[in-house]
Coordinates of C-alpha atoms in Angstrom, one line a residue:
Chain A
X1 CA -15.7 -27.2 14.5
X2 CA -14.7 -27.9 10.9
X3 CA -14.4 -24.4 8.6
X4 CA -17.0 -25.3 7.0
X5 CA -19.1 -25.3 9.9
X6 CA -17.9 -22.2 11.3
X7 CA -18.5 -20.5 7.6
X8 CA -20.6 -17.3 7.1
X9 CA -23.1 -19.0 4.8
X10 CA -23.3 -22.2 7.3
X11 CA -24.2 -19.6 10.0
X12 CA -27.0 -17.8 7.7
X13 CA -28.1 -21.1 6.8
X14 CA -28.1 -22.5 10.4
X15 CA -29.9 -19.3 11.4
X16 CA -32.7 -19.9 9.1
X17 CA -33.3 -23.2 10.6
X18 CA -34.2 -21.6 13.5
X19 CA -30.4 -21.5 15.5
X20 CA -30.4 -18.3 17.4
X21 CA -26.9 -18.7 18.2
X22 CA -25.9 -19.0 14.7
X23 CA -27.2 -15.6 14.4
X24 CA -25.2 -14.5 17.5
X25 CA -22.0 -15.7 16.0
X26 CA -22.9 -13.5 12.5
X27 CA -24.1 -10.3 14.7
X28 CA -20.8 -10.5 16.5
X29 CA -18.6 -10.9 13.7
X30 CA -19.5 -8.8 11.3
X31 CA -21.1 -5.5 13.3
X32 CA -17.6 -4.0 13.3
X33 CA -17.0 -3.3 9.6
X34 CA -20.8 -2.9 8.9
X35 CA -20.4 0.2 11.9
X36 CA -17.9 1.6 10.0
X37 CA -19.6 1.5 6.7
X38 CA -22.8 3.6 8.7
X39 CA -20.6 5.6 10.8
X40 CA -18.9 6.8 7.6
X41 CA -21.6 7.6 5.4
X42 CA -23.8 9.2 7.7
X43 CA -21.0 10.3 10.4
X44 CA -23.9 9.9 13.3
X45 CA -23.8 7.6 15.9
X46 CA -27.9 7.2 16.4
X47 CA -27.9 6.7 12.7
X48 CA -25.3 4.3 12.2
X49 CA -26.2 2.5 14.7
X50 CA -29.8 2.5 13.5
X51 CA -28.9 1.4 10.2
X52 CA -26.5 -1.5 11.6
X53 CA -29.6 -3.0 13.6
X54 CA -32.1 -2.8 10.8
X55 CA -29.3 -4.4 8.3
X56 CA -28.8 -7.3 10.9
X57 CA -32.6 -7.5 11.5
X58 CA -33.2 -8.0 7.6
X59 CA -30.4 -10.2 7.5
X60 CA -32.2 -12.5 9.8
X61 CA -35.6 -12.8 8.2
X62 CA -33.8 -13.3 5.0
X63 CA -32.1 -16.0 6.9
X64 CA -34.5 -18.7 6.2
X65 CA -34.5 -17.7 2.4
X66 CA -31.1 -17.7 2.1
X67 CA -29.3 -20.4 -0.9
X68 CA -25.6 -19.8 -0.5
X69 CA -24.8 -19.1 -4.0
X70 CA -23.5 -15.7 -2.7
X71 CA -21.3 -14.8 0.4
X72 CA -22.8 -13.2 3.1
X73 CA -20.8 -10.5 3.0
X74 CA -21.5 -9.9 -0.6
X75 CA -25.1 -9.7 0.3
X76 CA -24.9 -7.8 3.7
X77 CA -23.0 -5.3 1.6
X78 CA -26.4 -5.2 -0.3
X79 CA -28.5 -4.8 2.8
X80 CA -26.4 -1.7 4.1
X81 CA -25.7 0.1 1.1
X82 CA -29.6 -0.3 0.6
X83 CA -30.1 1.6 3.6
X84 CA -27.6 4.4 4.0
X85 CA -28.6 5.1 0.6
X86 CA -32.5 5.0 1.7
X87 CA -31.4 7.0 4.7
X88 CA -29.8 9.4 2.8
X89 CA -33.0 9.9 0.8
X90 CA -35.0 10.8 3.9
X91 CA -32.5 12.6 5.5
X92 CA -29.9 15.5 4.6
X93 CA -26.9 14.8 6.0
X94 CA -26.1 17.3 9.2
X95 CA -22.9 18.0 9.4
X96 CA -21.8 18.3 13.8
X97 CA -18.7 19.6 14.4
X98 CA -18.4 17.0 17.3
X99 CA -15.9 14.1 15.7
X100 CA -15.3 11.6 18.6
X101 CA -12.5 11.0 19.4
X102 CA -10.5 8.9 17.4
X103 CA -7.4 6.6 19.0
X104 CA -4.1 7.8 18.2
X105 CA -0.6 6.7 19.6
X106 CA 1.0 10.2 19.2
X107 CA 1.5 12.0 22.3
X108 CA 1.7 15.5 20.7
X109 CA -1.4 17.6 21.7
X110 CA -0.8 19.3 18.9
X111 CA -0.8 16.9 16.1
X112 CA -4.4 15.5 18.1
X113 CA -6.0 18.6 17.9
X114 CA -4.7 18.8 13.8
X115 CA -5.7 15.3 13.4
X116 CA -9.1 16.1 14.8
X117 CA -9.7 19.5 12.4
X118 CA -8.5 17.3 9.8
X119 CA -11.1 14.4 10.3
X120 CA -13.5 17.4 10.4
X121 CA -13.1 18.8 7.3
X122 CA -12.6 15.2 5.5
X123 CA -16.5 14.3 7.2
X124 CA -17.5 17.6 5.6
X125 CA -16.0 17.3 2.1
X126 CA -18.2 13.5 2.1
X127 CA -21.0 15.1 3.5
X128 CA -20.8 17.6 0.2
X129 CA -20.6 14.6 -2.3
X130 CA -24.2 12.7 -3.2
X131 CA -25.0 9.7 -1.6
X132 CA -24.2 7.3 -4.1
X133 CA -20.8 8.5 -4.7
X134 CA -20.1 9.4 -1.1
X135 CA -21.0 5.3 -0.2
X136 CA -18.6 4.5 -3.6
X137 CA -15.6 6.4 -1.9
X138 CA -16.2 5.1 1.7
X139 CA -16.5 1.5 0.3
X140 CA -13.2 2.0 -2.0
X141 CA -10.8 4.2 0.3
X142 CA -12.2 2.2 3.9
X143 CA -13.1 -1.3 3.2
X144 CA -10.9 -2.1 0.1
X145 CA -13.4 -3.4 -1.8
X146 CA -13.2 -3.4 -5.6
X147 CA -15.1 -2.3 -8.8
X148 CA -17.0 -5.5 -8.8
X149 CA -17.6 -6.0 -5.1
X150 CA -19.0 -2.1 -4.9
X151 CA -20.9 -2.7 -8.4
X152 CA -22.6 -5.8 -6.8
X153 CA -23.4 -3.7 -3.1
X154 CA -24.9 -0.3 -5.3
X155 CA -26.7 -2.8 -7.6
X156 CA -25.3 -1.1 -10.4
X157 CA -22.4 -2.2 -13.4
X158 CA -18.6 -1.8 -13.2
X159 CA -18.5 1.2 -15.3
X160 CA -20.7 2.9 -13.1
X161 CA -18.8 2.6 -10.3
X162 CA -15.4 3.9 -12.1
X163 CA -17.6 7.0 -13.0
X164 CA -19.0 7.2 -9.6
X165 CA -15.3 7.3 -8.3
X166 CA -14.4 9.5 -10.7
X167 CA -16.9 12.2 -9.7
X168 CA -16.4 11.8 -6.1
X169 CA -12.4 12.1 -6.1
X170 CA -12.5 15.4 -8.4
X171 CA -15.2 16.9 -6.4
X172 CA -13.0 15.5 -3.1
X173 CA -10.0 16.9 -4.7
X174 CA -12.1 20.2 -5.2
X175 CA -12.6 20.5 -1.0
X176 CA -9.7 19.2 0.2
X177 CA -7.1 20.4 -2.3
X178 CA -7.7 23.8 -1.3
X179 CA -6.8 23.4 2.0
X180 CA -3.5 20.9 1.3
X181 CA -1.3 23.3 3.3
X182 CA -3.9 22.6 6.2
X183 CA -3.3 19.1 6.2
X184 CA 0.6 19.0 5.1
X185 CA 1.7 17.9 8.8
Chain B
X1 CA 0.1 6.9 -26.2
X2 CA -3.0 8.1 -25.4
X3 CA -4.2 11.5 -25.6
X4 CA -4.5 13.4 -22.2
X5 CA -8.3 13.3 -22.2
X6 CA -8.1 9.6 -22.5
X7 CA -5.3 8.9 -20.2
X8 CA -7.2 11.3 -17.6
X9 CA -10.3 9.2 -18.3
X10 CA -8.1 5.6 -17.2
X11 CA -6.5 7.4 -14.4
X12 CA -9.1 6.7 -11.7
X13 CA -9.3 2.6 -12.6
X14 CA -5.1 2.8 -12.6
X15 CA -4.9 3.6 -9.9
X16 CA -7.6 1.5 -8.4
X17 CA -5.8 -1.3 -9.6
X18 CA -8.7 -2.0 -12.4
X19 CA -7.1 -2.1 -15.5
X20 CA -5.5 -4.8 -17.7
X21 CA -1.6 -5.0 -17.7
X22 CA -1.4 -3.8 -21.1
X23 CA -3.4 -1.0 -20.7
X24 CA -1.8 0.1 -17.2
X25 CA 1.9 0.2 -19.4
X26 CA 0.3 2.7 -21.9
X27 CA -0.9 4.8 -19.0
X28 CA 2.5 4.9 -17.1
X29 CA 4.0 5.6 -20.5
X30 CA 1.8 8.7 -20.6
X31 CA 2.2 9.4 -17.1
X32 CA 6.0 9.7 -17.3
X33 CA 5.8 11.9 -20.2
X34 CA 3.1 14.1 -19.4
X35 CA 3.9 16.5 -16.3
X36 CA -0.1 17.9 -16.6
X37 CA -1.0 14.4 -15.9
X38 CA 1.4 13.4 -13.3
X39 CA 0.2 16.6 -11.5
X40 CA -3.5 15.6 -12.1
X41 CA -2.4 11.7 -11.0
X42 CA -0.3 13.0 -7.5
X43 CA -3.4 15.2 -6.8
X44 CA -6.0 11.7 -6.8
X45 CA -3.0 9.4 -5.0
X46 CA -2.8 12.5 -2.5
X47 CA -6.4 11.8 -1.2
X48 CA -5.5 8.7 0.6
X49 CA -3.7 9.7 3.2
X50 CA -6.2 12.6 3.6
X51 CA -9.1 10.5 4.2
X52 CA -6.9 8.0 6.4
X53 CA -7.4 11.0 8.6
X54 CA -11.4 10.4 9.3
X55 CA -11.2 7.6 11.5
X56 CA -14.2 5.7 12.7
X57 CA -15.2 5.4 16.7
X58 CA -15.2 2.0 17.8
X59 CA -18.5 0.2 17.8
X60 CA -20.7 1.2 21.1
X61 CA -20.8 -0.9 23.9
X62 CA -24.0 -2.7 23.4
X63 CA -24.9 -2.4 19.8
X64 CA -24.9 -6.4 19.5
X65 CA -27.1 -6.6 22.8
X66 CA -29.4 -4.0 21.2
X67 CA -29.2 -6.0 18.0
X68 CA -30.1 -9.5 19.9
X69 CA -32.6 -8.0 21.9
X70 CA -34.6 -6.7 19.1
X71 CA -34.0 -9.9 16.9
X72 CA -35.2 -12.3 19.9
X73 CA -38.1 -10.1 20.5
X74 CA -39.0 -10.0 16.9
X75 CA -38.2 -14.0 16.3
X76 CA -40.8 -14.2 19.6
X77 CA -43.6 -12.4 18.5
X78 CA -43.0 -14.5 15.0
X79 CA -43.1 -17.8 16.7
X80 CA -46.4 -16.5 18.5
X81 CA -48.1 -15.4 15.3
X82 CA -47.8 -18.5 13.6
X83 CA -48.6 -20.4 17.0
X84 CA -51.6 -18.5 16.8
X85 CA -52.5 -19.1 13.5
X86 CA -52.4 -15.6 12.8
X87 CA -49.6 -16.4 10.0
X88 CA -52.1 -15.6 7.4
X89 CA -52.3 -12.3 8.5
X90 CA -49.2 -11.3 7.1
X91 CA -50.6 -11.8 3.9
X92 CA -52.9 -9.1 4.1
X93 CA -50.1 -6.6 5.0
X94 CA -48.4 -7.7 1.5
X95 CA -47.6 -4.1 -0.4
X96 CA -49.1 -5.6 -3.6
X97 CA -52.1 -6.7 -2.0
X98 CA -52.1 -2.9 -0.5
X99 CA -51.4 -1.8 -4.1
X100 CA -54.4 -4.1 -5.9
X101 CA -57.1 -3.1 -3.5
X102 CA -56.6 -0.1 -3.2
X103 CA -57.1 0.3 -7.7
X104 CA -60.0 -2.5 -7.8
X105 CA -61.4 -0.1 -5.2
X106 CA -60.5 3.1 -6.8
X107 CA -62.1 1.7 -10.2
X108 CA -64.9 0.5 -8.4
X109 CA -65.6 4.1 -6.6
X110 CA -65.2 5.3 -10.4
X111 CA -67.4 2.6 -12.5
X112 CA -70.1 3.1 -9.9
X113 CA -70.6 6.8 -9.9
X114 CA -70.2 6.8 -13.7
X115 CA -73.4 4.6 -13.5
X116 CA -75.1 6.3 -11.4
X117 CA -75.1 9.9 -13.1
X118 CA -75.6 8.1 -16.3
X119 CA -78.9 6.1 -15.2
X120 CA -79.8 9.9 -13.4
X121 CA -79.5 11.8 -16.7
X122 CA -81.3 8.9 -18.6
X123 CA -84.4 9.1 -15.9
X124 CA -87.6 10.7 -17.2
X125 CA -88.7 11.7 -14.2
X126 CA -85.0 13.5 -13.2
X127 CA -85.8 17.0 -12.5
X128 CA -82.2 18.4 -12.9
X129 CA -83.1 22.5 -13.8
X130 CA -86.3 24.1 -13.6
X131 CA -86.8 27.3 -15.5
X132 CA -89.2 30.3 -14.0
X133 CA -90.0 33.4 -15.5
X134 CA -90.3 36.0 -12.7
X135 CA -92.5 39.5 -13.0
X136 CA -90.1 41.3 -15.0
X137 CA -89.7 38.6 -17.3
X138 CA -86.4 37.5 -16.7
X139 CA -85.8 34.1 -17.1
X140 CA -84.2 32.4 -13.6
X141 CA -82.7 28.9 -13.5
X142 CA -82.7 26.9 -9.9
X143 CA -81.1 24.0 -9.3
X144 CA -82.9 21.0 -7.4
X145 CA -81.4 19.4 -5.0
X146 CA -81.5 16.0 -5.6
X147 CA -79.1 15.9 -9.1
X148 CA -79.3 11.9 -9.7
X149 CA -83.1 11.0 -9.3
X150 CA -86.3 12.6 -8.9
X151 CA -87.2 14.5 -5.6
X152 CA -88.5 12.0 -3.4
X153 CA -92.1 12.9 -2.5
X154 CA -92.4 14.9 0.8
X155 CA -89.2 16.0 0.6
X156 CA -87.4 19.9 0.9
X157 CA -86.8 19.8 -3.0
X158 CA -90.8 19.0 -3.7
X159 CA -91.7 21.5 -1.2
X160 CA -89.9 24.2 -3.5
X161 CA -90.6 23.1 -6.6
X162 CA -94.4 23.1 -5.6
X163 CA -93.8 26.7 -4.7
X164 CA -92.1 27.5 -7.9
X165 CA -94.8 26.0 -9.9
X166 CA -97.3 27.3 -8.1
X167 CA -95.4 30.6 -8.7
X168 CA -95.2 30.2 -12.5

């Protein structure tokens, strides 16, 4: 198949007409960043996983209304930031002190367990920012993305998003620079 | 060269990579002469490497078959809807339909019980209060029953206001 052919917005469109398969291709390539984007913001399996279905399940009936004058991604961003927000509405954030466990190469038992407290008290400090700045950061620091792509997933203007930043990282700075020694390993 | 406020104010865009060349220069002009802003600007590059530390879990085994389930089952009960011809039915389900029924009924329930009390009060024959003077001369007001018309003949609200006027 041609690139064209194999293209995000050829798969949407292809999945509107009905092509199931179309729709398997999209599911399979882009669950693993849209996972990370739930798992981050709400830091809860059920939920993440909830909101990854639901995003993929919109994604599909807007299939058929889809015109590719955006990306897909550009739009899915849309569809999950929608719904952690929304979540986030209904639900206050729990913080569990159960962090899976995350791969790491070192051997040290040590440096695991201090990795592990670490990732806890980085999951609390985002669970103490407000939703829309806590899904500015994740977006910023984990995917990469940029003013304008974060702007166009909040549905909100540039400036916004610097001063949604802004606010996060001092009030980050505020919960994790008191414990700096903590994490100096 | 800025002022510290304003160079504080560019520091997040800097180092975000958001700002025009020309402006970035003036900031790292600042930067290297102000140590309060360095301190502030090695403070925000410092969270980086703190959050590196939350690391996502990889994506469960069967999220995608959980995903394609549910999509197949909806995209099946779709195709049998409009097989069906029940594809209208959606329309009914619509939240501003929801939304304009539920005022037009609203203003409905409203207009006609306005009208009502209004045609009541406006009857002749709408006994709403019936005064009685009892032995000791103190005056008494009862209610009827019926507020929006006259009591229907036979009825519990006749019955005592026969009494009453027998009374009187």
């Amino acid at each position: 198949m041609s690139d064209t052919t194999e293209s995000d917005e050829w798969l949407l469109q292809a999945t509107g007409r009905g092509d199931f398969a179309s729709f398997t291709r999209i599911v399979e390539r882009h669950q693993a960043w849209a996972w990370r984007i739930a798992y981050r913001f709400t830091g809860n399996e059920n939920d993440a996983s909830d909101i990854v279905q639901e995003a993929f399940l919109r994604l599909l009936n807007a299939s058929s209304r889809y015109r590719a004058t955006a990306r897909l991604r550009t739009y899915f961003y849309r569809i999950i930031s929608r719904l952690c927000l929304d979540r986030a509405k209904k639900k206050q954030p729990l913080f569990v002190e159960t962090i899976p466990d995350a791969p790491d190469s070192r051997p040290s038992a040590t440096d695991t367990m201090m990795r592990q407290e670490a990732a806890i008290e980085v999951r609390a400090a985002l669970d103490a920012l407000p939703p829309n700045q806590r899904l500015a950061i994740v977006l910023r620091y984990y995917e990469d993305l940029n003013y304008k792509e974060i702007a166009s997933a909040l549905e909100t203007t540039t400036k916004a998003v610097e001063r949604l930043l802004a606010r996060g990282r001092d009030r980050l700075r505020g919960i994790l620079g008191r414990r700096e020694d903590f994490f100096a390993f | 060269m800025w002022s510290c406020a304003g160079n504080r104010k560019r520091l997040n865009a800097y180092i975000d990579g958001e700002l025009p060349k020309r402006v970035r220069r003036s900031v790292e002009l600042h930067l290297g002469a102000c140590p309060s802003c360095r301190r502030v600007f090695d403070d925000l590059c410092g969270l980086a490497p703190l959050l590196e530390n939350y690391d996502a879990p990889p994506v469960p085994a069967g999220l995608s078959s959980r995903v394609l389930a549910e999509a197949a089952s909806r995209q099946r009960r779709k195709a049998y809807g409009n097989e069906a011809g029940f594809g209208w039915l959606k329309l009914l389900f619509k939240p501003w339909l929801v939304r304009s029924a539920t005022t037009a009924a609203l203003v409905v329930g409203l207009a006609m019980g306005a009208w009502m009390g209004w045609t009541s009060h406006r009857s002749p024959e709408s006994k709403q209060w019936v005064v009685v003077t009892n032995n000791d001369g103190v005056a008494e007001t009862l209610y009827t029953f019926d507020v929006l018309s006259a009591e229907p003949r036979g009825s519990i609200e006749a019955a005592t206001l026969a009494l009453v006027g027998d009374e009187r």
